[in-house]
Coordinates of N, CA, C and O in Angstrom, one line a residue:
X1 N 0.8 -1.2 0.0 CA 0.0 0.0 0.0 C 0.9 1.2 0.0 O 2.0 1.4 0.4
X2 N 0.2 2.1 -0.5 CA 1.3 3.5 -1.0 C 0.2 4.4 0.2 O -1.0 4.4 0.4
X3 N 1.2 5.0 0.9 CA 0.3 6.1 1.8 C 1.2 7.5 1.0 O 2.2 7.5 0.3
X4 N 0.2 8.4 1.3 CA 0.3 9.7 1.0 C 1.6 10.3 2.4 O 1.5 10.1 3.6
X5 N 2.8 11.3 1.4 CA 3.4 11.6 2.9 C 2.7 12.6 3.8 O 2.1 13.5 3.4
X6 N 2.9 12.3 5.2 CA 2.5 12.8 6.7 C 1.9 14.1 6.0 O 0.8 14.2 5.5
X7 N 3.0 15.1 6.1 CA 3.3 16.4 5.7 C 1.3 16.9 4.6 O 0.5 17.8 4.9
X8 N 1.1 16.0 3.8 CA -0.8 16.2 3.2 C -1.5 16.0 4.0 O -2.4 16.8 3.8
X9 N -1.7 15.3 4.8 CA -2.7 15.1 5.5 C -2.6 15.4 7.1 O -1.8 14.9 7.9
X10 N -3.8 16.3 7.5 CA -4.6 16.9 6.8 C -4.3 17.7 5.5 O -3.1 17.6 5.3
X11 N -4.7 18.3 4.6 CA -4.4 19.7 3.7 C -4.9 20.5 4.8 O -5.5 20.3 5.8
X12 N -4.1 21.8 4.2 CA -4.6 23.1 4.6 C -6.0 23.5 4.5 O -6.4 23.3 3.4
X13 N -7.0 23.9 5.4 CA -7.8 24.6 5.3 C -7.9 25.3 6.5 O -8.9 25.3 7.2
X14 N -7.0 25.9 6.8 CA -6.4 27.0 7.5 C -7.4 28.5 7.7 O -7.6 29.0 6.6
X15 N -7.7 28.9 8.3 CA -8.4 30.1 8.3 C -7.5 31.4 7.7 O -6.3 31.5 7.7
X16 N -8.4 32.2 7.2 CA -7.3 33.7 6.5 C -6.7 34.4 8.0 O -7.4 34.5 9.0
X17 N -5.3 34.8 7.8 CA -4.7 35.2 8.7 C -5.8 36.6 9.8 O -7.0 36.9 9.4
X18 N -5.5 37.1 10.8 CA -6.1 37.5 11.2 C -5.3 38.9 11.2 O -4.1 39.0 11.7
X19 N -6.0 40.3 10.5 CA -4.7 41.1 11.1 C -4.3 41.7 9.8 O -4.9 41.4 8.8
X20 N -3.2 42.6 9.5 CA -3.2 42.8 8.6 C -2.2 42.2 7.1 O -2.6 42.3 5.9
X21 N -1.1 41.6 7.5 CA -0.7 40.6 6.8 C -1.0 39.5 5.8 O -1.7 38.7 6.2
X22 N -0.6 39.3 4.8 CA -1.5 37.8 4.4 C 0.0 37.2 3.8 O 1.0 38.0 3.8
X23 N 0.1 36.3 3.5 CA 0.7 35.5 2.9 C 1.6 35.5 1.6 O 0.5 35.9 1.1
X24 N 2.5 35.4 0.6 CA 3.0 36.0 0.0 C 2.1 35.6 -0.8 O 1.3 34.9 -0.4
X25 N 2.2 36.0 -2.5 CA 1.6 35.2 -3.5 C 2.9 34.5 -4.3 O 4.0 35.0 -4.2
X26 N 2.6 33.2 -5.0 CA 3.2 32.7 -6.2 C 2.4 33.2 -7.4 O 1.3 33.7 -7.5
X27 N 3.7 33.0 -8.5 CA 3.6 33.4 -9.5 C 2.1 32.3 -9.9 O 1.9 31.3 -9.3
X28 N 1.4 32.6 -10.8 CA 0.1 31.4 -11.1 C 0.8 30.4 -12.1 O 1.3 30.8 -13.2
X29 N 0.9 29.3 -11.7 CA 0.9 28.0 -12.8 C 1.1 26.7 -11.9 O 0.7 26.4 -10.8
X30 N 2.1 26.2 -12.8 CA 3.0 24.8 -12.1 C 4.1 25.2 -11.6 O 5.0 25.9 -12.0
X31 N 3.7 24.3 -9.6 CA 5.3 24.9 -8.9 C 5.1 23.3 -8.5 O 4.0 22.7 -8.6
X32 N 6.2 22.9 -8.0 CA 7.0 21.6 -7.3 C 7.9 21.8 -6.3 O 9.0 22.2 -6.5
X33 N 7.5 21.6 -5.3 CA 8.1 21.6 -3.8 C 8.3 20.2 -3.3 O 7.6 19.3 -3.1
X34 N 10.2 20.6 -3.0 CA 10.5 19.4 -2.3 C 10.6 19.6 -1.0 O 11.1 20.6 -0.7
X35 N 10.1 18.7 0.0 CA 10.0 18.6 1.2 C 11.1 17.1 2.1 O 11.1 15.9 1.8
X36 N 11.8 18.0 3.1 CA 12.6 17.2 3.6 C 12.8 17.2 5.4 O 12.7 18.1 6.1
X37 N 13.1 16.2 5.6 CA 13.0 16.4 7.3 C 14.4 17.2 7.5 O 14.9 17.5 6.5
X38 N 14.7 17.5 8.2 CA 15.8 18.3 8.5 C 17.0 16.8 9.5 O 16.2 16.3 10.4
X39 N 17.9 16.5 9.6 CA 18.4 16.0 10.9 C 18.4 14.8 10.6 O 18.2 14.6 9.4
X40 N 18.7 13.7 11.3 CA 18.4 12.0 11.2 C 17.3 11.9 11.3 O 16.7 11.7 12.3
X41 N 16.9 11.9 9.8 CA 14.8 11.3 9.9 C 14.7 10.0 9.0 O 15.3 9.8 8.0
X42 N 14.0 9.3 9.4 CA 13.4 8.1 8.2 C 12.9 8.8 7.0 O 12.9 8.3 5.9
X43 N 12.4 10.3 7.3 CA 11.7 10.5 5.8 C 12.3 11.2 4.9 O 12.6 12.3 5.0
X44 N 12.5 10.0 3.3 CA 13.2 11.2 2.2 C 12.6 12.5 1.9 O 11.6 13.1 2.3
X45 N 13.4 12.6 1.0 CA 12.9 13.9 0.0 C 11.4 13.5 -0.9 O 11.4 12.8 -1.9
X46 N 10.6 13.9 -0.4 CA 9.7 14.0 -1.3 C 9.2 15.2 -2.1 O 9.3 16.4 -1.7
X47 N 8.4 14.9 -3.3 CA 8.1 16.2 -4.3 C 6.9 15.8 -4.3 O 6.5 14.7 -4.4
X48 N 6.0 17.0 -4.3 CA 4.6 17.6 -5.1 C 4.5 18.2 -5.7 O 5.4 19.0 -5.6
X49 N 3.6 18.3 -6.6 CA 3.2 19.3 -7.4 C 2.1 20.6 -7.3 O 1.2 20.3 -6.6
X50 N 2.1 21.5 -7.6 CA 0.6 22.1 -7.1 C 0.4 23.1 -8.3 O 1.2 24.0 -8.6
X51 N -0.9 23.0 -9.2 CA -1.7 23.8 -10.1 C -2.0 25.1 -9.4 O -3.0 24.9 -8.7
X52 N -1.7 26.5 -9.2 CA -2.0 27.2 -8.3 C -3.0 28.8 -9.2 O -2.8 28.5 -10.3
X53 N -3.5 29.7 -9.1 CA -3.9 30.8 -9.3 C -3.8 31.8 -8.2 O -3.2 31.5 -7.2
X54 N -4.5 32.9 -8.3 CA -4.8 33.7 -7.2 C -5.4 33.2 -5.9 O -4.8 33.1 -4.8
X55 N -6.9 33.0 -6.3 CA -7.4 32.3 -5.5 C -7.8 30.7 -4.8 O -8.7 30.1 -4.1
X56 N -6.2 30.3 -5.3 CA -5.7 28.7 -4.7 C -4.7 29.2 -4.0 O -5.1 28.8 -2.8
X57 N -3.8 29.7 -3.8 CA -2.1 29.9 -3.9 C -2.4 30.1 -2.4 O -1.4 29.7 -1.7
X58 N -3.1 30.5 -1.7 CA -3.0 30.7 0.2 C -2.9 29.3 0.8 O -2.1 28.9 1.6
X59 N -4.1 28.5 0.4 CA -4.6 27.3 1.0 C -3.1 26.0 0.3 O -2.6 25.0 0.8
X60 N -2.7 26.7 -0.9 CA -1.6 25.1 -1.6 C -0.3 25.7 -0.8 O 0.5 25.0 -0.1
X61 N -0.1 27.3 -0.9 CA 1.2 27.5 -0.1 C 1.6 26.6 0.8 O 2.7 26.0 0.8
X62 N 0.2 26.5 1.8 CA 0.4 26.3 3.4 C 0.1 24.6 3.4 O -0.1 24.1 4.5
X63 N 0.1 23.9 2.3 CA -0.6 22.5 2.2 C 0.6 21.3 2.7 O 0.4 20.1 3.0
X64 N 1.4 21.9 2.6 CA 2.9 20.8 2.9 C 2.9 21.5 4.5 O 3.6 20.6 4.9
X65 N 2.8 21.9 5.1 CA 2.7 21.6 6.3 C 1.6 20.8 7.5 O 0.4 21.3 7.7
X66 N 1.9 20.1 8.1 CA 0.8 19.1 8.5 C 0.1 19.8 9.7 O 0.7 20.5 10.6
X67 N -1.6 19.5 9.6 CA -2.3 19.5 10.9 C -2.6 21.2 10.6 O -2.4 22.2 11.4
X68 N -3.1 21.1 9.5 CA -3.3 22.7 9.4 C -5.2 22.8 8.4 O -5.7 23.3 7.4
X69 N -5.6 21.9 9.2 CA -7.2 21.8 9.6 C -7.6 22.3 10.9 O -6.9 22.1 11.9
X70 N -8.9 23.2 10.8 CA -9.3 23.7 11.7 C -8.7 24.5 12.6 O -8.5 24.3 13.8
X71 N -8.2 25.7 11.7 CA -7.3 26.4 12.8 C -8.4 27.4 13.4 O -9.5 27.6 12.9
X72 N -7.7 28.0 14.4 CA -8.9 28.7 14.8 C -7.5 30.2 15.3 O -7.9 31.0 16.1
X73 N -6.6 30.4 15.0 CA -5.7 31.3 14.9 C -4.5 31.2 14.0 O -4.0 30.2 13.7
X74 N -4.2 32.5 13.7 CA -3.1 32.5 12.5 C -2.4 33.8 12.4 O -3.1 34.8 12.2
X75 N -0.8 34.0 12.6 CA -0.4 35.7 12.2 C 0.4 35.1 11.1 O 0.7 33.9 10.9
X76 N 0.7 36.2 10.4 CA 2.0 36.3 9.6 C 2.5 37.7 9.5 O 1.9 38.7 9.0
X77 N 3.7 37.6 10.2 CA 4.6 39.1 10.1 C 5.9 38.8 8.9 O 6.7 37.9 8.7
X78 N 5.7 39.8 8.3 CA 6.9 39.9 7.1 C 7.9 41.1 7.4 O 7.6 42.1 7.9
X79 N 9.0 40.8 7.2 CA 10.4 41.8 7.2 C 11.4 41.0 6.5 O 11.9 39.9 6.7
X80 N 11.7 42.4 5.2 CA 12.7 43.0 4.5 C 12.5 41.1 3.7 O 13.4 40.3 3.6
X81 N 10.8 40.9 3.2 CA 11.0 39.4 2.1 C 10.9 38.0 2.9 O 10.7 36.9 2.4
X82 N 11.3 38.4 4.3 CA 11.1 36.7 4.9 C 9.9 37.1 5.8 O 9.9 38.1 6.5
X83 N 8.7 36.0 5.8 CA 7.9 35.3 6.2 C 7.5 34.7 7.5 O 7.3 33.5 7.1
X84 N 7.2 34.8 8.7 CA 7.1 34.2 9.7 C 5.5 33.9 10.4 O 4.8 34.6 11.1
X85 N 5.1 32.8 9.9 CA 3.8 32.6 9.9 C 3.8 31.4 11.3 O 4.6 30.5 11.6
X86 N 2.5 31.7 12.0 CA 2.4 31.0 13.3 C 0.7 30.1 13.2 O -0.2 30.8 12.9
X87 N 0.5 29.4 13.2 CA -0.9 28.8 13.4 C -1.2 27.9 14.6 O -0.4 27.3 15.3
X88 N -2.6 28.1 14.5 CA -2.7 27.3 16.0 C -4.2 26.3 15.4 O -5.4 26.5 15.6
X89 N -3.9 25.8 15.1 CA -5.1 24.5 14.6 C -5.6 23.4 15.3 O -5.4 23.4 16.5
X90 N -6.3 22.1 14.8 CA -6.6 21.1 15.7 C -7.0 20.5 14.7 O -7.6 20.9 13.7
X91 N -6.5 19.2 15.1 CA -7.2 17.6 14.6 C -7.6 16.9 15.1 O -7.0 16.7 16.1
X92 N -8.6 16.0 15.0 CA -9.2 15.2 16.0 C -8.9 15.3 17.3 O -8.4 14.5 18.0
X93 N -9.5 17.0 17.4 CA -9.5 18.0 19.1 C -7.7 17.5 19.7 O -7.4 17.5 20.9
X94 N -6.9 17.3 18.7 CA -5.2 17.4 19.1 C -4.9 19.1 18.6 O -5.2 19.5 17.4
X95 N -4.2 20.0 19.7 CA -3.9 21.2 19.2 C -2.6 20.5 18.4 O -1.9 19.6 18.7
X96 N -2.7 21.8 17.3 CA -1.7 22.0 16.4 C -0.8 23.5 16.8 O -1.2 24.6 17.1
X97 N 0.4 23.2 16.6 CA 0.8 24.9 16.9 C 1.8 24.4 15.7 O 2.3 23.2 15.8
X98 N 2.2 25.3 14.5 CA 2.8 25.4 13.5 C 4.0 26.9 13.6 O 3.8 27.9 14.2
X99 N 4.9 26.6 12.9 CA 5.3 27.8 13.2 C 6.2 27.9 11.6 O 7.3 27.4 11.5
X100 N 5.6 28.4 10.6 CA 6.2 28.6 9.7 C 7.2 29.7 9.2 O 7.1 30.8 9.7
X101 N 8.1 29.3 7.9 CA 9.0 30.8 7.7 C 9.6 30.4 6.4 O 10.5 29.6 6.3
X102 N 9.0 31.1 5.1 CA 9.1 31.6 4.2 C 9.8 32.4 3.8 O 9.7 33.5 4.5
X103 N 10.9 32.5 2.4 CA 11.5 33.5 1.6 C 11.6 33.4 0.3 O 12.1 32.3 0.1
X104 N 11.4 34.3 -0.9 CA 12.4 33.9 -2.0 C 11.4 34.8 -2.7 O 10.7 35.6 -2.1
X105 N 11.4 34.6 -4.1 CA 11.0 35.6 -5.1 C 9.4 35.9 -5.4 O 8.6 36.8 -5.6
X106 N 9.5 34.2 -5.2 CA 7.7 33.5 -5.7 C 7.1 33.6 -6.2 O 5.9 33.3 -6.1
X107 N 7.9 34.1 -7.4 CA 7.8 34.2 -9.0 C 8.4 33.3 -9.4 O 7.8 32.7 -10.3
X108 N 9.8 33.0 -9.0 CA 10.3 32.1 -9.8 C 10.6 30.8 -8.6 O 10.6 29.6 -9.0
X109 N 10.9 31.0 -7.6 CA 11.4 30.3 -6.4 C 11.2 30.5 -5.4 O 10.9 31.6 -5.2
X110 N 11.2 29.7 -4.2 CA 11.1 30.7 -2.6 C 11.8 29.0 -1.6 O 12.0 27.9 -2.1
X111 N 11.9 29.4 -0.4 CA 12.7 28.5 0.3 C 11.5 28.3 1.6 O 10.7 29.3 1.7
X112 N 11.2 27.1 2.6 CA 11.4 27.8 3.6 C 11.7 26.6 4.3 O 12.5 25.7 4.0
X113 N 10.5 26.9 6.0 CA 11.0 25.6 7.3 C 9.7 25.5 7.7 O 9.0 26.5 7.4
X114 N 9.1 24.9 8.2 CA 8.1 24.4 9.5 C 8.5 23.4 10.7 O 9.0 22.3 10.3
X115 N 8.4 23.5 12.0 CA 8.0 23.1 12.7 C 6.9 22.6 13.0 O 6.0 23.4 12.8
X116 N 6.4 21.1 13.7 CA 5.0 21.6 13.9 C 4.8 20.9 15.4 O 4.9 19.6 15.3
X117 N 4.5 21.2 16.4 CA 4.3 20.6 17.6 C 2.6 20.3 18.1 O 1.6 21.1 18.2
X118 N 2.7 19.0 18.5 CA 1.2 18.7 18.6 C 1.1 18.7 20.5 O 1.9 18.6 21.4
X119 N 0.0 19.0 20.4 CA -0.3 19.0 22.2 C -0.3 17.4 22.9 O 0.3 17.2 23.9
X120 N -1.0 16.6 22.3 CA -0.5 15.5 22.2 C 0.1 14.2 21.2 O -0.6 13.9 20.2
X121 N 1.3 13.4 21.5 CA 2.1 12.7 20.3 C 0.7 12.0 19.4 O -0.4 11.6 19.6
X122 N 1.9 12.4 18.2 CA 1.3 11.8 17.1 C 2.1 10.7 16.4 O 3.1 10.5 17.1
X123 N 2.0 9.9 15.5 CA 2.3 8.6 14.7 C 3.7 9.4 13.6 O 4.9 9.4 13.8
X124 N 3.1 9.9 12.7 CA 4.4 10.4 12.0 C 4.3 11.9 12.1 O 3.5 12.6 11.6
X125 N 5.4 12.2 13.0 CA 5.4 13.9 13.2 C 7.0 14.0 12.8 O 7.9 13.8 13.7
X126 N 7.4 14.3 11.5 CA 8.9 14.3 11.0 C 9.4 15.5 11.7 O 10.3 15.7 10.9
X127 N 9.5 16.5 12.6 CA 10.3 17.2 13.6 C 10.3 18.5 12.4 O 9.6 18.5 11.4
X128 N 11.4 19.4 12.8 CA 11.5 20.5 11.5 C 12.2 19.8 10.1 O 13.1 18.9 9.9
X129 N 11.4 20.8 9.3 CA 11.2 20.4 7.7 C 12.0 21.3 7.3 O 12.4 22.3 7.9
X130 N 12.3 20.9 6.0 CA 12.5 22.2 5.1 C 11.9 21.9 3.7 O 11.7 20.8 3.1
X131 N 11.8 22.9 3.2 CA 11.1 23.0 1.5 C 11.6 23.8 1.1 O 12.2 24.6 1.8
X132 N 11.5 23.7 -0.3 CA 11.8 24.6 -1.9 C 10.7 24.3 -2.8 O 10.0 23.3 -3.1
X133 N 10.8 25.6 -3.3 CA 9.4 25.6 -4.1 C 9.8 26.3 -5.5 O 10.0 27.5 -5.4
X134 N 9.8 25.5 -6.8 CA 10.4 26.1 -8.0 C 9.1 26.2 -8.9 O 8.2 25.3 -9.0
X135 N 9.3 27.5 -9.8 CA 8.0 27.3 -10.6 C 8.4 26.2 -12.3 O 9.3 26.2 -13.1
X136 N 7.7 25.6 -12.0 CA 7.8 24.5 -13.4 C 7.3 25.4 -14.9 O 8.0 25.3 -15.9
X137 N 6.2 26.0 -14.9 CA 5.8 26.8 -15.9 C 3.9 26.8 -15.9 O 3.3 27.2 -14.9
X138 N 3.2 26.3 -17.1 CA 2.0 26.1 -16.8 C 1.3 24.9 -16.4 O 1.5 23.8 -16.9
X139 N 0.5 25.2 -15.3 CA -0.2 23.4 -15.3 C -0.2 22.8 -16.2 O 0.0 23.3 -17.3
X140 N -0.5 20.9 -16.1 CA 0.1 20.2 -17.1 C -2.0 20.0 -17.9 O -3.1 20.3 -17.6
X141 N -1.5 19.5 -18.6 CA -3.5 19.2 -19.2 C -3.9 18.5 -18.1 O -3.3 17.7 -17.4
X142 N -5.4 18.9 -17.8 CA -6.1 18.1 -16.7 C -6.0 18.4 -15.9 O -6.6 17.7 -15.1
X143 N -4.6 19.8 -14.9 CA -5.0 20.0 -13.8 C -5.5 21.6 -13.8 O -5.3 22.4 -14.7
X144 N -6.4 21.8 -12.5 CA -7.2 22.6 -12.1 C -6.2 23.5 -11.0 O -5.5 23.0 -10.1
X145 N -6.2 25.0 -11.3 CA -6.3 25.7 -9.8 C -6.5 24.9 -8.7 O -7.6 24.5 -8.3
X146 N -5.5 24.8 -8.2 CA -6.5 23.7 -6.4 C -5.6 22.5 -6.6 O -5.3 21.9 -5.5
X147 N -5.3 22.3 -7.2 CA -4.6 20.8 -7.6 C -3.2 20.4 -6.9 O -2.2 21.0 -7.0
X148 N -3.3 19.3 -6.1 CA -2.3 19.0 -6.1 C -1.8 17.5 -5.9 O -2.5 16.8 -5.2
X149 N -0.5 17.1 -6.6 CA -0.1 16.3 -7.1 C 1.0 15.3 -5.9 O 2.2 15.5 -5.7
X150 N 0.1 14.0 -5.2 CA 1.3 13.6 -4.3 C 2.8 13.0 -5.2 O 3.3 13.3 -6.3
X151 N 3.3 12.3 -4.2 CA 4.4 11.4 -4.7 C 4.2 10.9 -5.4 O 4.7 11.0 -6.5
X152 N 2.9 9.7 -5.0 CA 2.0 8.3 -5.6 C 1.4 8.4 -6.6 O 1.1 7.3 -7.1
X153 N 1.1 9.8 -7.2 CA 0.7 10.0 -8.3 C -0.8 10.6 -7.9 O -1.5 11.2 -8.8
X154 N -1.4 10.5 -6.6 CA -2.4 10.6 -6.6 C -2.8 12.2 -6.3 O -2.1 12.7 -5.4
X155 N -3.6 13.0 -6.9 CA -3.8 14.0 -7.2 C -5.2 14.5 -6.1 O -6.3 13.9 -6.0
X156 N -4.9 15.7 -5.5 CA -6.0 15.7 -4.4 C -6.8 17.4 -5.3 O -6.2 17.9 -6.2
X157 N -7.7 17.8 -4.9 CA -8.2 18.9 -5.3 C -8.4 19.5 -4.0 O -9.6 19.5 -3.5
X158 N -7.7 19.9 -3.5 CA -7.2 21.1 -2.2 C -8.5 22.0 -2.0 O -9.5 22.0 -1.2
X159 N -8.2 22.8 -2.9 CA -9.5 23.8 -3.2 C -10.7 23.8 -3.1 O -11.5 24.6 -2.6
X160 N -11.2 22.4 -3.9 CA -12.5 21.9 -4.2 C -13.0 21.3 -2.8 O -14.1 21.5 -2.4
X161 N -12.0 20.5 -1.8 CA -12.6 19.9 -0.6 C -12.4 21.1 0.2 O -13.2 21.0 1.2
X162 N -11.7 22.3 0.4 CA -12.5 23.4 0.9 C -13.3 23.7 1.2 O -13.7 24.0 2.3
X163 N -13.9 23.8 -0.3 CA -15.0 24.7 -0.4 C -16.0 23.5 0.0 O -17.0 23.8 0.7
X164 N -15.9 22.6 -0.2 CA -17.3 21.4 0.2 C -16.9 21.9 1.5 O -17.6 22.9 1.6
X165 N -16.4 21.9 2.4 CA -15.9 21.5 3.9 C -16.7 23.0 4.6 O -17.2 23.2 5.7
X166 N -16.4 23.8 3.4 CA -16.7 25.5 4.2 C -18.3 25.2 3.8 O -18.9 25.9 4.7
X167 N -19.2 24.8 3.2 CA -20.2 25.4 2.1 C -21.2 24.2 3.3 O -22.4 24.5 3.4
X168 N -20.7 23.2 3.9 CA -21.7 21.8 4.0 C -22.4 22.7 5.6 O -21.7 22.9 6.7
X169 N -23.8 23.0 5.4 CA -24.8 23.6 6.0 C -24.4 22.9 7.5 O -24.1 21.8 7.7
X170 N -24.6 24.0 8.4 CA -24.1 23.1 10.2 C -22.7 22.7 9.8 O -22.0 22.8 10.8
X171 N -22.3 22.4 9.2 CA -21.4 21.8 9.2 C -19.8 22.7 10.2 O -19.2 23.7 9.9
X172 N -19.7 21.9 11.1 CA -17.9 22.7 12.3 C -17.4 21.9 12.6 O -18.1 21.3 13.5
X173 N -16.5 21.5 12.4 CA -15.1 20.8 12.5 C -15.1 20.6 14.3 O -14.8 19.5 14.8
X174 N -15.4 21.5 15.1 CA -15.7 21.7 16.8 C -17.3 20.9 16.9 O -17.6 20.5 18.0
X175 N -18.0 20.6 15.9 CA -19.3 19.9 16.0 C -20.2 20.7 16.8 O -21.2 20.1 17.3
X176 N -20.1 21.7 17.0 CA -21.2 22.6 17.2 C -22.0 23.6 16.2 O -22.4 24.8 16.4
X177 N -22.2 22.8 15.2 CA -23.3 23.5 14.2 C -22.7 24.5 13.5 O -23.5 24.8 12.6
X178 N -21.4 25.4 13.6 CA -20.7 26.7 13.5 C -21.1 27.6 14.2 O -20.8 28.7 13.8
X179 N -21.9 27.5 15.2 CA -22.0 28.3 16.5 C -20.7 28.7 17.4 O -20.4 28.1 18.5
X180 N -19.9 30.0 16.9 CA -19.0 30.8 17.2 C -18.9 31.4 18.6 O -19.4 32.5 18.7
X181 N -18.5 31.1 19.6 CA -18.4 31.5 21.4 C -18.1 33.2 21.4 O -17.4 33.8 20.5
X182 N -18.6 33.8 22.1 CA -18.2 35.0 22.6 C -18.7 36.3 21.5 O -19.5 36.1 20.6
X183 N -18.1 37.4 21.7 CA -19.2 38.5 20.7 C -18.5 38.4 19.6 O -18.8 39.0 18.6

């Protein structure tokens, strides 16, 4: 059996930063990012792909980092081109605290790292990462904005299970109907 690496699952569906900041943009087309544990890890280098536009490029930026479902806080401060993005999410009610950090052109290239610490241990949590992210040129035939491309060949639509995930009526990840606490 081929599993998908750690680092996809969950995908991002991250809330928009809070604040004034947002996230850098990529240039729109085909980018491939390789992802690597940093240190003595069992896990190689693996590559994805990602179909990106305007309105994909927040949710695929942030998709190689794990446990970035259901966040319920997020900053990103920028100085002089580098990136320092923080999230605080949950997966099956395990907090996530992410701590990302981004650099590079993102037109043509950009670098970064994540950490991600869970409140309690998880199964595969590869310690700090690092990635690179190069633009290939335009999507290949057949992929979509939102797209993205594991190891295994298997191809997820990032975007598209978003929008089901944001759109499905009652529907909250906390299971309270989207009934929001406090004013």
């Amino acid at each position: 059996m081929i599993r998908p690496p750690a680092f996809c699952l969950p995908f991002c569906l991250c809330l928009p930063p809070a604040g004034g900041q947002s996230l850098p943009v990529r240039k729109p087309g085909l980018w491939e990012i390789a992802v690597r544990a940093e240190g003595d890890s069992l896990v190689r280098q693996q590559k994805v792909q990602q179909c990106t536009d305007a309105g994909t490029d927040a949710v695929l930026l942030m998709a190689v980092v794990p446990g970035q479902a259901d966040c319920h806080e997020s900053s990103i401060r920028e100085r002089e081109g580098r990136y320092d993005v923080r999230t605080v999410c949950y997966v099956h009610d395990n907090r996530v605290e992410a701590h990302v950090q981004l650099s590079g052109s993102f037109s043509t290239a950009y670098e970064g790292r994540f950490d991600v610490k869970y409140a309690r241990p998880v199964r595969h949590n590869p310690g700090p990462t690092r990635f690179e992210g190069r633009w290939l040129g335009a999507c290949t035939a057949g992929m979509r904005p939102g797209d993205m491309v594991l190891p295994n060949g298997v191809t997820l639509r990032i975007a598209q299970r978003r929008g089901q995930r944001e759109g499905r009526e009652g529907y909250s990840p906390r299971g309270d109907g989207g009934a929001k606490a406090g004013p």
